[in-house]
GROMACS .gro file of C-alpha atoms in nm:
model
  495
    1MET     CA    1   2.278  -5.445   7.109
    2VAL     CA    2   2.402  -5.574   7.448
    3PHE     CA    3   2.536  -5.930   7.464
    4ASN     CA    4   2.482  -6.073   7.813
    5TRP     CA    5   2.756  -6.325   7.874
    6PHE     CA    6   2.588  -6.447   8.191
    7ARG     CA    7   2.277  -6.554   8.001
    8ARG     CA    8   2.454  -6.633   7.673
    9LYS     CA    9   2.182  -6.478   7.458
   10PHE     CA   10   2.090  -6.144   7.304
   11ASP     CA   11   1.861  -5.912   7.497
   12LYS     CA   12   1.545  -5.905   7.287
   13SER     CA   13   1.187  -5.817   7.354
   14GLU     CA   14   0.939  -6.096   7.420
   15SER     CA   15   0.779  -6.054   7.078
   16GLU     CA   16   1.114  -6.091   6.903
   17GLN     CA   17   1.194  -6.402   7.105
   18VAL     CA   18   0.860  -6.560   7.016
   19GLN     CA   19   0.916  -6.477   6.651
   20ASP     CA   20   1.259  -6.638   6.655
   21LEU     CA   21   1.118  -6.953   6.813
   22GLU     CA   22   0.848  -6.973   6.548
   23GLN     CA   23   1.103  -6.937   6.269
   24VAL     CA   24   1.352  -7.187   6.407
   25GLU     CA   25   1.082  -7.427   6.539
   26THR     CA   26   1.307  -7.576   6.806
   27PRO     CA   27   1.232  -7.646   7.171
   28ALA     CA   28   1.384  -7.429   7.442
   29VAL     CA   29   1.747  -7.518   7.499
   30VAL     CA   30   1.880  -7.539   7.853
   31GLU     CA   31   2.234  -7.414   7.911
   32ASP     CA   32   2.505  -7.677   7.867
   33GLU     CA   33   2.254  -7.939   7.739
   34PRO     CA   34   2.311  -7.983   7.366
   35THR     CA   35   2.019  -8.070   7.148
   36GLU     CA   36   2.026  -8.341   6.887
   37PRO     CA   37   2.117  -8.219   6.538
   38GLU     CA   38   1.771  -8.324   6.415
   39THR     CA   39   1.604  -8.047   6.620
   40SER     CA   40   1.748  -7.777   6.393
   41GLU     CA   41   1.669  -7.800   6.022
   42ALA     CA   42   1.966  -7.581   5.927
   43VAL     CA   43   2.210  -7.790   6.131
   44ALA     CA   44   2.072  -8.121   6.003
   45THR     CA   45   2.100  -8.000   5.645
   46ASP     CA   46   2.457  -7.880   5.648
   47TYR     CA   47   2.693  -7.755   5.918
   48LEU     CA   48   2.893  -7.572   5.655
   49ALA     CA   49   2.590  -7.379   5.534
   50TRP     CA   50   2.511  -7.287   5.893
   51ALA     CA   51   2.868  -7.165   5.947
   52LYS     CA   52   2.861  -6.962   5.625
   53ALA     CA   53   2.535  -6.797   5.728
   54ALA     CA   54   2.682  -6.711   6.068
   55TYR     CA   55   2.998  -6.583   5.899
   56GLN     CA   56   2.801  -6.350   5.670
   57ASN     CA   57   2.591  -6.227   5.961
   58ILE     CA   58   2.902  -6.145   6.166
   59GLN     CA   59   3.057  -5.964   5.870
   60GLN     CA   60   2.745  -5.751   5.835
   61GLN     CA   61   2.744  -5.672   6.207
   62GLU     CA   62   3.109  -5.573   6.212
   63SER     CA   63   3.080  -5.369   5.890
   64SER     CA   64   2.782  -5.174   6.020
   65VAL     CA   65   2.965  -5.097   6.343
   66ALA     CA   66   3.274  -4.986   6.151
   67VAL     CA   67   3.069  -4.758   5.925
   68VAL     CA   68   2.896  -4.595   6.222
   69GLU     CA   69   3.229  -4.532   6.395
   70ALA     CA   70   3.380  -4.394   6.074
   71ASP     CA   71   3.085  -4.159   6.021
   72GLU     CA   72   3.114  -4.028   6.374
   73SER     CA   73   3.485  -3.964   6.339
   74ALA     CA   74   3.434  -3.799   5.999
   75THR     CA   75   3.172  -3.564   6.141
   76ILE     CA   76   3.411  -3.452   6.410
   77GLU     CA   77   3.707  -3.411   6.174
   78THR     CA   78   3.518  -3.212   5.907
   79THR     CA   79   3.386  -2.956   6.152
   80ALA     CA   80   3.722  -2.785   6.187
   81PRO     CA   81   3.796  -2.734   5.813
   82GLU     CA   82   3.457  -2.570   5.759
   83LEU     CA   83   3.524  -2.321   6.034
   84ILE     CA   84   3.869  -2.250   5.901
   85GLU     CA   85   3.734  -2.183   5.553
   86THR     CA   86   3.480  -1.935   5.685
   87GLU     CA   87   3.743  -1.754   5.887
   88ALA     CA   88   3.974  -1.739   5.586
   89ILE     CA   89   3.709  -1.581   5.370
   90THR     CA   90   3.618  -1.337   5.644
   91ASP     CA   91   3.976  -1.228   5.680
   92VAL     CA   92   4.007  -1.157   5.307
   93GLU     CA   93   3.677  -0.978   5.260
   94PRO     CA   94   3.784  -0.650   5.432
   95GLU     CA   95   4.069  -0.623   5.182
   96THR     CA   96   3.830  -0.654   4.884
   97THR     CA   97   3.601  -0.371   4.993
   98ALA     CA   98   3.602  -0.083   4.749
   99PRO     CA   99   3.623   0.286   4.859
  100SER     CA  100   3.299   0.453   4.969
  101GLY     CA  101   3.294   0.693   4.675
  102GLU     CA  102   3.285   0.416   4.417
  103ILE     CA  103   2.995   0.246   4.598
  104GLU     CA  104   2.780   0.562   4.579
  105VAL     CA  105   2.831   0.581   4.202
  106ALA     CA  106   2.766   0.210   4.139
  107VAL     CA  107   2.445   0.180   4.350
  108ASP     CA  108   2.123   0.369   4.282
  109ASN     CA  109   1.940   0.439   4.610
  110SER     CA  110   1.601   0.474   4.437
  111ALA     CA  111   1.618   0.130   4.273
  112PRO     CA  112   1.584  -0.202   4.460
  113VAL     CA  113   1.914  -0.348   4.568
  114ARG     CA  114   2.015  -0.683   4.415
  115ILE     CA  115   2.261  -0.914   4.592
  116GLU     CA  116   2.507  -1.029   4.331
  117ALA     CA  117   2.825  -1.109   4.520
  118PRO     CA  118   2.989  -1.324   4.252
  119ALA     CA  119   2.940  -1.054   3.984
  120ALA     CA  120   3.114  -0.793   4.197
  121THR     CA  121   3.416  -1.009   4.256
  122PRO     CA  122   3.601  -0.941   3.925
  123VAL     CA  123   3.569  -0.564   3.973
  124VAL     CA  124   3.700  -0.574   4.328
  125THR     CA  125   3.993  -0.803   4.258
  126GLU     CA  126   4.144  -0.551   4.016
  127ASN     CA  127   4.276  -0.353   4.314
  128ILE     CA  128   4.419  -0.672   4.483
  129PRO     CA  129   4.781  -0.758   4.407
  130ILE     CA  130   4.838  -1.070   4.198
  131TRP     CA  131   5.034  -1.246   4.476
  132ALA     CA  132   4.741  -1.198   4.719
  133ARG     CA  133   4.486  -1.338   4.473
  134ASP     CA  134   4.695  -1.647   4.404
  135ASP     CA  135   4.752  -1.715   4.773
  136ARG     CA  136   4.383  -1.687   4.858
  137GLN     CA  137   4.278  -1.913   4.570
  138GLN     CA  138   4.538  -2.171   4.664
  139ARG     CA  139   4.427  -2.179   5.027
  140LEU     CA  140   4.060  -2.222   4.930
  141GLU     CA  141   4.141  -2.508   4.696
  142GLN     CA  142   4.344  -2.683   4.966
  143LEU     CA  143   4.060  -2.649   5.218
  144LYS     CA  144   3.801  -2.782   4.972
  145ALA     CA  145   4.021  -3.076   4.882
  146THR     CA  146   4.070  -3.159   5.250
  147ALA     CA  147   3.697  -3.143   5.319
  148ILE     CA  148   3.617  -3.379   5.032
  149GLU     CA  149   3.867  -3.637   5.155
  150THR     CA  150   3.738  -3.641   5.514
  151LEU     CA  151   3.370  -3.654   5.419
  152GLU     CA  152   3.405  -3.994   5.251
  153PRO     CA  153   3.613  -4.217   5.478
  154GLU     CA  154   3.665  -4.577   5.384
  155ALA     CA  155   3.516  -4.814   5.642
  156PRO     CA  156   3.769  -5.075   5.755
  157THR     CA  157   3.683  -5.428   5.653
  158PRO     CA  158   3.663  -5.663   5.953
  159GLU     CA  159   3.922  -5.939   5.942
  160ILE     CA  160   3.732  -6.262   6.009
  161ALA     CA  161   3.881  -6.587   5.888
  162LEU     CA  162   3.650  -6.869   5.784
  163ASP     CA  163   3.903  -7.127   5.899
  164ASP     CA  164   3.885  -7.459   6.079
  165ASP     CA  165   3.852  -7.293   6.421
  166PHE     CA  166   3.557  -7.087   6.297
  167LEU     CA  167   3.384  -7.396   6.156
  168TRP     CA  168   3.439  -7.587   6.480
  169SER     CA  169   3.311  -7.296   6.691
  170ALA     CA  170   3.005  -7.263   6.469
  171LYS     CA  171   2.931  -7.634   6.501
  172VAL     CA  172   2.951  -7.615   6.881
  173LEU     CA  173   2.706  -7.325   6.888
  174ALA     CA  174   2.474  -7.490   6.637
  175ASP     CA  175   2.459  -7.811   6.842
  176GLN     CA  176   2.338  -7.604   7.137
  177GLY     CA  177   2.037  -7.484   6.939
  178ARG     CA  178   2.168  -7.144   6.834
  179THR     CA  179   2.071  -6.981   6.506
  180PRO     CA  180   2.321  -6.803   6.277
  181GLU     CA  181   2.159  -6.468   6.360
  182GLN     CA  182   2.228  -6.519   6.733
  183VAL     CA  183   2.601  -6.580   6.693
  184SER     CA  184   2.840  -6.298   6.781
  185LEU     CA  185   3.206  -6.250   6.701
  186ASP     CA  186   3.286  -6.248   7.074
  187GLU     CA  187   3.154  -6.602   7.111
  188ILE     CA  188   3.348  -6.727   6.810
  189ASN     CA  189   3.671  -6.571   6.937
  190TRP     CA  190   3.619  -6.716   7.285
  191LEU     CA  191   3.561  -7.069   7.158
  192LYS     CA  192   3.874  -7.040   6.945
  193LYS     CA  193   4.077  -6.941   7.251
  194LEU     CA  194   3.926  -7.220   7.459
  195ARG     CA  195   4.010  -7.481   7.199
  196GLN     CA  196   4.364  -7.348   7.160
  197GLY     CA  197   4.405  -7.330   7.539
  198LEU     CA  198   4.318  -7.698   7.584
  199ASP     CA  199   4.538  -7.806   7.295
  200LYS     CA  200   4.816  -7.930   7.525
  201THR     CA  201   4.572  -8.147   7.719
  202ARG     CA  202   4.395  -8.270   7.406
  203ARG     CA  203   4.705  -8.345   7.198
  204GLY     CA  204   4.744  -8.716   7.150
  205PHE     CA  205   4.461  -8.810   7.387
  206VAL     CA  206   4.186  -8.854   7.129
  207ASN     CA  207   4.393  -9.056   6.883
  208GLN     CA  208   4.525  -9.290   7.150
  209PHE     CA  209   4.180  -9.332   7.298
  210LYS     CA  210   4.029  -9.418   6.958
  211ALA     CA  211   4.305  -9.671   6.899
  212LEU     CA  212   4.233  -9.844   7.228
  213ILE     CA  213   3.856  -9.845   7.182
  214GLY     CA  214   3.886  -9.974   6.828
  215GLN     CA  215   4.039 -10.296   6.956
  216GLY     CA  216   3.703 -10.409   7.094
  217PRO     CA  217   3.588 -10.462   7.457
  218LEU     CA  218   3.827 -10.317   7.711
  219ASN     CA  219   4.074 -10.564   7.852
  220ALA     CA  220   4.307 -10.508   8.145
  221ASP     CA  221   4.581 -10.354   7.932
  222ALA     CA  222   4.341 -10.117   7.755
  223VAL     CA  223   4.188 -10.006   8.085
  224GLU     CA  224   4.532  -9.935   8.225
  225SER     CA  225   4.626  -9.732   7.917
  226ILE     CA  226   4.310  -9.521   7.938
  227GLU     CA  227   4.370  -9.465   8.310
  228THR     CA  228   4.719  -9.341   8.227
  229LEU     CA  229   4.583  -9.097   7.969
  230LEU     CA  230   4.328  -8.957   8.214
  231LEU     CA  231   4.576  -8.928   8.500
  232GLN     CA  232   4.827  -8.751   8.276
  233ALA     CA  233   4.556  -8.491   8.210
  234ASP     CA  234   4.522  -8.456   8.591
  235VAL     CA  235   4.166  -8.584   8.598
  236GLY     CA  236   4.229  -8.736   8.940
  237VAL     CA  237   4.193  -9.088   9.077
  238GLU     CA  238   3.827  -9.071   9.178
  239ALA     CA  239   3.712  -8.912   8.853
  240THR     CA  240   3.925  -9.156   8.651
  241ASP     CA  241   3.773  -9.456   8.828
  242TYR     CA  242   3.424  -9.324   8.762
  243VAL     CA  243   3.494  -9.268   8.392
  244ILE     CA  244   3.653  -9.611   8.345
  245GLU     CA  245   3.374  -9.799   8.524
  246THR     CA  246   3.099  -9.619   8.333
  247LEU     CA  247   3.271  -9.660   7.998
  248GLN     CA  248   3.352 -10.026   8.057
  249ALA     CA  249   2.993 -10.104   8.155
  250LYS     CA  250   2.870  -9.951   7.830
  251LEU     CA  251   3.120 -10.141   7.616
  252ARG     CA  252   3.018 -10.468   7.778
  253GLU     CA  253   2.661 -10.413   7.664
  254GLU     CA  254   2.748 -10.330   7.304
  255SER     CA  255   3.051 -10.283   7.086
  256LEU     CA  256   3.094  -9.919   6.989
  257PRO     CA  257   3.291  -9.783   6.694
  258PRO     CA  258   3.567  -9.540   6.789
  259GLU     CA  259   3.365  -9.231   6.696
  260GLU     CA  260   3.063  -9.342   6.900
  261ALA     CA  261   3.290  -9.435   7.190
  262VAL     CA  262   3.434  -9.081   7.192
  263ALA     CA  263   3.080  -8.939   7.181
  264TYR     CA  264   2.983  -9.156   7.478
  265LEU     CA  265   3.295  -9.045   7.667
  266LYS     CA  266   3.194  -8.684   7.608
  267GLN     CA  267   2.854  -8.756   7.758
  268ILE     CA  268   3.017  -8.913   8.065
  269LEU     CA  269   3.237  -8.609   8.122
  270ARG     CA  270   2.946  -8.366   8.074
  271ASP     CA  271   2.735  -8.555   8.328
  272LEU     CA  272   3.025  -8.551   8.571
  273LEU     CA  273   3.079  -8.176   8.535
  274ASP     CA  274   2.707  -8.101   8.568
  275LYS     CA  275   2.654  -8.325   8.872
  276PRO     CA  276   2.682  -8.047   9.137
  277LEU     CA  277   2.423  -7.840   8.947
  278GLN     CA  278   2.174  -8.124   8.976
  279GLU     CA  279   2.220  -8.166   9.350
  280ASN     CA  280   2.313  -7.864   9.562
  281TYR     CA  281   2.370  -7.564   9.332
  282THR     CA  282   2.166  -7.365   9.086
  283GLN     CA  283   2.251  -7.390   8.720
  284GLU     CA  284   2.238  -7.014   8.652
  285PHE     CA  285   2.510  -6.807   8.811
  286LEU     CA  286   2.454  -6.440   8.736
  287PRO     CA  287   2.390  -6.112   8.920
  288ILE     CA  288   2.027  -6.037   9.000
  289GLN     CA  289   1.932  -5.709   8.837
  290ASN     CA  290   1.809  -5.414   9.048
  291GLN     CA  291   1.955  -5.578   9.358
  292LEU     CA  292   2.293  -5.576   9.531
  293ASN     CA  293   2.503  -5.884   9.458
  294ILE     CA  294   2.836  -5.940   9.634
  295TRP     CA  295   3.094  -6.180   9.497
  296LEU     CA  296   3.392  -6.257   9.723
  297LEU     CA  297   3.701  -6.394   9.546
  298VAL     CA  298   3.946  -6.597   9.755
  299GLY     CA  299   4.254  -6.810   9.692
  300VAL     CA  300   4.625  -6.845   9.758
  301ASN     CA  301   4.893  -6.613   9.626
  302GLY     CA  302   4.963  -6.613   9.255
  303VAL     CA  303   4.650  -6.785   9.122
  304GLY     CA  304   4.522  -6.467   8.953
  305LYS     CA  305   4.255  -6.326   9.186
  306THR     CA  306   4.315  -5.960   9.104
  307THR     CA  307   4.332  -6.032   8.732
  308THR     CA  308   4.011  -6.234   8.758
  309ILE     CA  309   3.847  -5.939   8.937
  310GLY     CA  310   3.938  -5.710   8.646
  311LYS     CA  311   3.811  -5.953   8.383
  312LEU     CA  312   3.488  -6.018   8.572
  313ALA     CA  313   3.431  -5.644   8.609
  314HIS     CA  314   3.480  -5.589   8.236
  315MET     CA  315   3.241  -5.870   8.145
  316THR     CA  316   2.984  -5.746   8.395
  317GLN     CA  317   3.001  -5.392   8.263
  318ALA     CA  318   2.974  -5.514   7.903
  319SER     CA  319   2.671  -5.724   7.996
  320GLY     CA  320   2.480  -5.419   8.120
  321TYR     CA  321   2.525  -5.437   8.499
  322LYS     CA  322   2.633  -5.161   8.739
  323CYS     CA  323   2.957  -5.278   8.896
  324LEU     CA  324   3.190  -5.170   9.177
  325ILE     CA  325   3.522  -5.313   9.298
  326ALA     CA  326   3.647  -5.334   9.657
  327ALA     CA  327   4.027  -5.349   9.688
  328GLY     CA  328   4.040  -5.579   9.990
  329ASP     CA  329   4.395  -5.702   9.930
  330THR     CA  330   4.571  -5.452  10.157
  331PHE     CA  331   4.881  -5.663  10.234
  332ARG     CA  332   5.046  -5.737   9.901
  333ALA     CA  333   5.261  -5.457   9.763
  334ALA     CA  334   5.095  -5.262   9.478
  335ALA     CA  335   4.784  -5.484   9.495
  336VAL     CA  336   4.555  -5.180   9.530
  337GLN     CA  337   4.725  -5.005   9.238
  338GLN     CA  338   4.690  -5.318   9.025
  339VAL     CA  339   4.316  -5.347   9.079
  340GLN     CA  340   4.279  -4.973   9.019
  341VAL     CA  341   4.444  -5.015   8.679
  342TRP     CA  342   4.197  -5.291   8.595
  343GLY     CA  343   3.915  -5.063   8.705
  344GLN     CA  344   4.037  -4.784   8.478
  345ARG     CA  345   4.054  -5.020   8.180
  346SER     CA  346   3.687  -5.109   8.232
  347GLY     CA  347   3.568  -4.769   8.350
  348ILE     CA  348   3.466  -4.907   8.691
  349GLU     CA  349   3.523  -4.728   9.020
  350VAL     CA  350   3.742  -4.895   9.284
  351ILE     CA  351   3.685  -4.845   9.658
  352ALA     CA  352   4.023  -4.857   9.832
  353ASN     CA  353   4.206  -4.730  10.139
  354PRO     CA  354   4.514  -4.524  10.049
  355GLY     CA  355   4.701  -4.645  10.357
  356GLN     CA  356   4.917  -4.954  10.380
  357ASN     CA  357   4.839  -5.267  10.581
  358THR     CA  358   4.494  -5.136  10.663
  359ASP     CA  359   4.210  -5.355  10.783
  360PRO     CA  360   4.058  -5.525  10.476
  361ALA     CA  361   3.731  -5.570  10.663
  362ALA     CA  362   3.703  -5.190  10.692
  363VAL     CA  363   3.753  -5.154  10.315
  364VAL     CA  364   3.479  -5.408  10.252
  365TYR     CA  365   3.250  -5.221  10.494
  366ASP     CA  366   3.304  -4.892  10.308
  367ALA     CA  367   3.256  -5.061   9.972
  368ILE     CA  368   2.922  -5.209  10.079
  369SER     CA  369   2.803  -4.867  10.198
  370ALA     CA  370   2.909  -4.708   9.868
  371ALA     CA  371   2.742  -4.983   9.664
  372GLN     CA  372   2.415  -4.943   9.854
  373ALA     CA  373   2.418  -4.565   9.811
  374ARG     CA  374   2.488  -4.580   9.436
  375GLY     CA  375   2.248  -4.855   9.341
  376THR     CA  376   2.526  -5.095   9.240
  377GLU     CA  377   2.415  -5.435   9.116
  378LEU     CA  378   2.744  -5.625   9.160
  379LEU     CA  379   3.020  -5.562   9.412
  380LEU     CA  380   3.339  -5.760   9.344
  381VAL     CA  381   3.559  -5.801   9.655
  382ASP     CA  382   3.929  -5.872   9.611
  383THR     CA  383   4.104  -6.042   9.904
  384ALA     CA  384   4.464  -6.100  10.003
  385GLY     CA  385   4.626  -6.426   9.902
  386ARG     CA  386   4.667  -6.664  10.191
  387LEU     CA  387   4.785  -7.017  10.244
  388GLN     CA  388   4.526  -7.261  10.358
  389ASN     CA  389   4.739  -7.361  10.660
  390LYS     CA  390   4.764  -7.004  10.803
  391LYS     CA  391   4.495  -7.001  11.069
  392ASN     CA  392   4.509  -6.628  11.144
  393LEU     CA  393   4.460  -6.534  10.781
  394MET     CA  394   4.180  -6.782  10.737
  395ASP     CA  395   4.013  -6.637  11.048
  396GLU     CA  396   4.037  -6.292  10.890
  397LEU     CA  397   3.864  -6.425  10.581
  398SER     CA  398   3.585  -6.554  10.803
  399LYS     CA  399   3.560  -6.206  10.957
  400ILE     CA  400   3.514  -6.047  10.614
  401ARG     CA  401   3.238  -6.294  10.536
  402ARG     CA  402   3.063  -6.213  10.868
  403ILE     CA  403   3.075  -5.840  10.791
  404ILE     CA  404   2.926  -5.900  10.447
  405ASP     CA  405   2.647  -6.113  10.594
  406LYS     CA  406   2.569  -5.848  10.857
  407GLN     CA  407   2.609  -5.529  10.653
  408ALA     CA  408   2.430  -5.657  10.342
  409SER     CA  409   2.184  -5.914  10.473
  410ASN     CA  410   1.949  -5.862  10.178
  411ALA     CA  411   2.220  -5.900   9.915
  412GLN     CA  412   2.288  -6.208   9.706
  413ILE     CA  413   2.626  -6.324   9.837
  414GLU     CA  414   2.856  -6.565   9.657
  415SER     CA  415   3.213  -6.683   9.727
  416LEU     CA  416   3.433  -6.795   9.440
  417LEU     CA  417   3.759  -6.985   9.483
  418VAL     CA  418   4.019  -6.898   9.219
  419LEU     CA  419   4.231  -7.201   9.125
  420ASP     CA  420   4.536  -7.210   8.901
  421ALA     CA  421   4.495  -7.493   8.650
  422THR     CA  422   4.872  -7.533   8.627
  423LEU     CA  423   4.879  -7.649   8.991
  424GLY     CA  424   4.671  -7.952   8.910
  425GLN     CA  425   4.592  -8.173   9.210
  426ASN     CA  426   4.769  -7.934   9.448
  427GLY     CA  427   4.473  -7.699   9.421
  428LEU     CA  428   4.233  -7.952   9.568
  429ARG     CA  429   4.373  -7.926   9.920
  430GLN     CA  430   4.339  -7.547   9.900
  431ALA     CA  431   3.977  -7.575   9.796
  432GLN     CA  432   3.890  -7.805  10.086
  433VAL     CA  433   4.012  -7.559  10.349
  434PHE     CA  434   3.872  -7.249  10.179
  435ALA     CA  435   3.532  -7.414  10.150
  436GLU     CA  436   3.509  -7.420  10.530
  437SER     CA  437   3.600  -7.053  10.587
  438ALA     CA  438   3.442  -6.875  10.291
  439LYS     CA  439   3.128  -7.084  10.225
  440LEU     CA  440   3.225  -7.143   9.864
  441SER     CA  441   2.961  -7.145   9.595
  442GLY     CA  442   3.183  -7.218   9.296
  443VAL     CA  443   3.527  -7.225   9.139
  444VAL     CA  444   3.705  -7.000   8.887
  445LEU     CA  445   3.962  -7.202   8.693
  446THR     CA  446   4.236  -6.985   8.542
  447LYS     CA  447   4.542  -7.030   8.318
  448LEU     CA  448   4.402  -7.320   8.117
  449ASP     CA  449   4.599  -7.198   7.816
  450GLY     CA  450   4.936  -7.270   7.978
  451THR     CA  451   4.897  -7.624   8.107
  452ALA     CA  452   4.848  -7.983   7.998
  453LYS     CA  453   4.642  -8.048   8.313
  454GLY     CA  454   4.304  -7.925   8.196
  455GLY     CA  455   4.147  -8.240   8.340
  456VAL     CA  456   4.175  -8.086   8.688
  457ALA     CA  457   3.828  -7.943   8.626
  458LEU     CA  458   3.689  -8.297   8.653
  459ALA     CA  459   3.884  -8.361   8.973
  460VAL     CA  460   3.752  -8.043   9.138
  461VAL     CA  461   3.392  -8.137   9.063
  462GLN     CA  462   3.426  -8.505   9.157
  463GLN     CA  463   3.617  -8.466   9.484
  464LEU     CA  464   3.481  -8.135   9.614
  465GLY     CA  465   3.133  -8.130   9.470
  466LEU     CA  466   3.181  -7.765   9.366
  467PRO     CA  467   3.058  -7.638   9.030
  468ILE     CA  468   3.294  -7.451   8.798
  469ARG     CA  469   3.150  -7.106   8.732
  470PHE     CA  470   3.413  -6.936   8.515
  471ILE     CA  471   3.723  -7.039   8.322
  472GLY     CA  472   4.015  -6.836   8.190
  473ALA     CA  473   4.213  -6.924   7.880
  474GLY     CA  474   4.438  -6.624   7.819
  475GLU     CA  475   4.582  -6.302   7.955
  476GLY     CA  476   4.351  -6.058   7.775
  477ILE     CA  477   4.068  -5.872   7.945
  478GLU     CA  478   3.813  -6.077   7.748
  479ASP     CA  479   3.973  -6.417   7.814
  480LEU     CA  480   3.747  -6.510   8.107
  481ARG     CA  481   3.398  -6.642   8.039
  482PRO     CA  482   3.119  -6.839   8.212
  483PHE     CA  483   3.181  -7.211   8.219
  484SER     CA  484   2.989  -7.439   7.985
  485SER     CA  485   3.039  -7.813   8.030
  486TYR     CA  486   2.940  -7.881   7.671
  487GLU     CA  487   3.188  -7.632   7.522
  488PHE     CA  488   3.463  -7.744   7.763
  489VAL     CA  489   3.428  -8.113   7.677
  490GLU     CA  490   3.409  -8.040   7.302
  491ALA     CA  491   3.727  -7.833   7.324
  492LEU     CA  492   3.892  -8.103   7.535
  493LEU     CA  493   3.813  -8.396   7.306
  494SER     CA  494   3.779  -8.244   6.960
  495GLY     CA  495   4.035  -8.395   6.728
   0.00000   0.00000   0.00000
C-alpha cells in the first residue's frame, strides 16, 4: 500500500473509494478545510473511541508488516541449514556402505527389491566406530535444533504509545474528515514532530491569550499585550495588524468565552495562510504523473537547500514517483558529495559534474536530457547558495531558469524558495529579491523545531503573497512534509 504524501490519502480503486464514502457518509473534504465534528458520526460520538480505533488499526498494520518481513528473513536463513544437513548425510553415507560380497548374499536378484533404508541402518553401523556414530548423531541433532528455531521467528511488536500526542494527532486527523482506517503511523509521527517543533512558539502564548480575552472586550492595554505576543512569535507587523483588527471587530459584536476566542483566532490564522491559494496559486502542489516536472530550489547559504532536496526526493520516491536529482551547486565545497549521499539514502540517481567550479547551467542541461530519456516524473534541481544582493549570482540563477524554460518547455516548472525559520523577519528581504529572479511559486520553511519564531509563516504569506508548500520540523529524512494550514495552526495554538 503506497501512501501519497502529496495527496494525503491512500491510493485506492474508485470502487473502494465509493464504498468508503458510503460507509462514512461524509461529504468530500477539501485539503486544509476542516469539517465540523457533526459531519462524522464517530468523531461526534467520542474522540477517544476514534483514536482507539485508529490505534488498533495501526497496530494491525505494523504487526502484519513485521510478520511478513520476519517470514522472508526466516525463509532465507533456513535455506542454508537444510543444505548443510543434506551434505552432512551425503558425506557419511559412503562410510556406511557394506562390502560388495555381503550385498550379494543379502539381496535376492529374482525377488522384487524393497527399499528399506532405516532397517538396514543398524546392520551397517556395526562396522562404524563408536566415536564416528556419536559425532554424526550429535551433528544431526544440532542441525535439526537450529532449523526448528529459525522456522518460527517471533515477530517484533511495534512500539506505539497511546499518549497525549497520539490523541491530539488523531483528533486533528478526525476533524479533517479522516476515518480510523485511513490513518497511517507516518501521519501520526509527523503530527507529533510538528507539535513538538512548535512548542517553543506555542509555550505561554495560549494561556496568556486566554487570560486577556477572558477579561471581556479588548481595551487598549489588552490589544497591546496581544500585539506583543504575536510580534514575539515573529508574525510580523502587517499580519499582526490584520489579526488584531479582525479579532477586535468580532469581539465588539459579541462577547466570546476564552475557548471560543481561541477557536476564532485559529480561523483567522487559517484564512490568512490560505489567502494566496484563493487568489493566484493552485491549492494542490504535486508532480503530475507521466509527465516531466522540474522543481528548482533556491535560497541563501545555510538555509538547508541540499537537505531539503534529499528529503523531498525521499518523500517523492515513497509516494510512487520516478525522481532524479541535479547537483547544480557546483561552488560550495563537498556540495555535490552531500547531495549524492542523500541520493544513496533514497536510492535516487544524482546527475553531477565531477569537476570543480563547473557551469551549473550545463549540469542542469544534462540533467534535463537524462530525465527526458528515462521517463522521469520529477527532477529536483539543487542550486548554489547566494546572497540576494549579489547581482552576478542572481543573474546566473536567471540563466538557469531560462535554460529550463527552453530545454523543457512542456514540463511543469516550479521554483521553491527555502527559508530558515530561525532567521525570522530577515528571510523576508531574501524572498522579495528571489521572487524576481526565479519566478517563485512557493516557500519551503525549514528548521521550525529549533526556533520560537514559528509565526514567520504568517509574515511570509501576508507580506509576500507566497503560499507555503512544505515545512520541516526535524533533521531526519522523513521530517519534511507538505504544508497544511489546519495542522500548522492546531500545532501552533494547541494548549
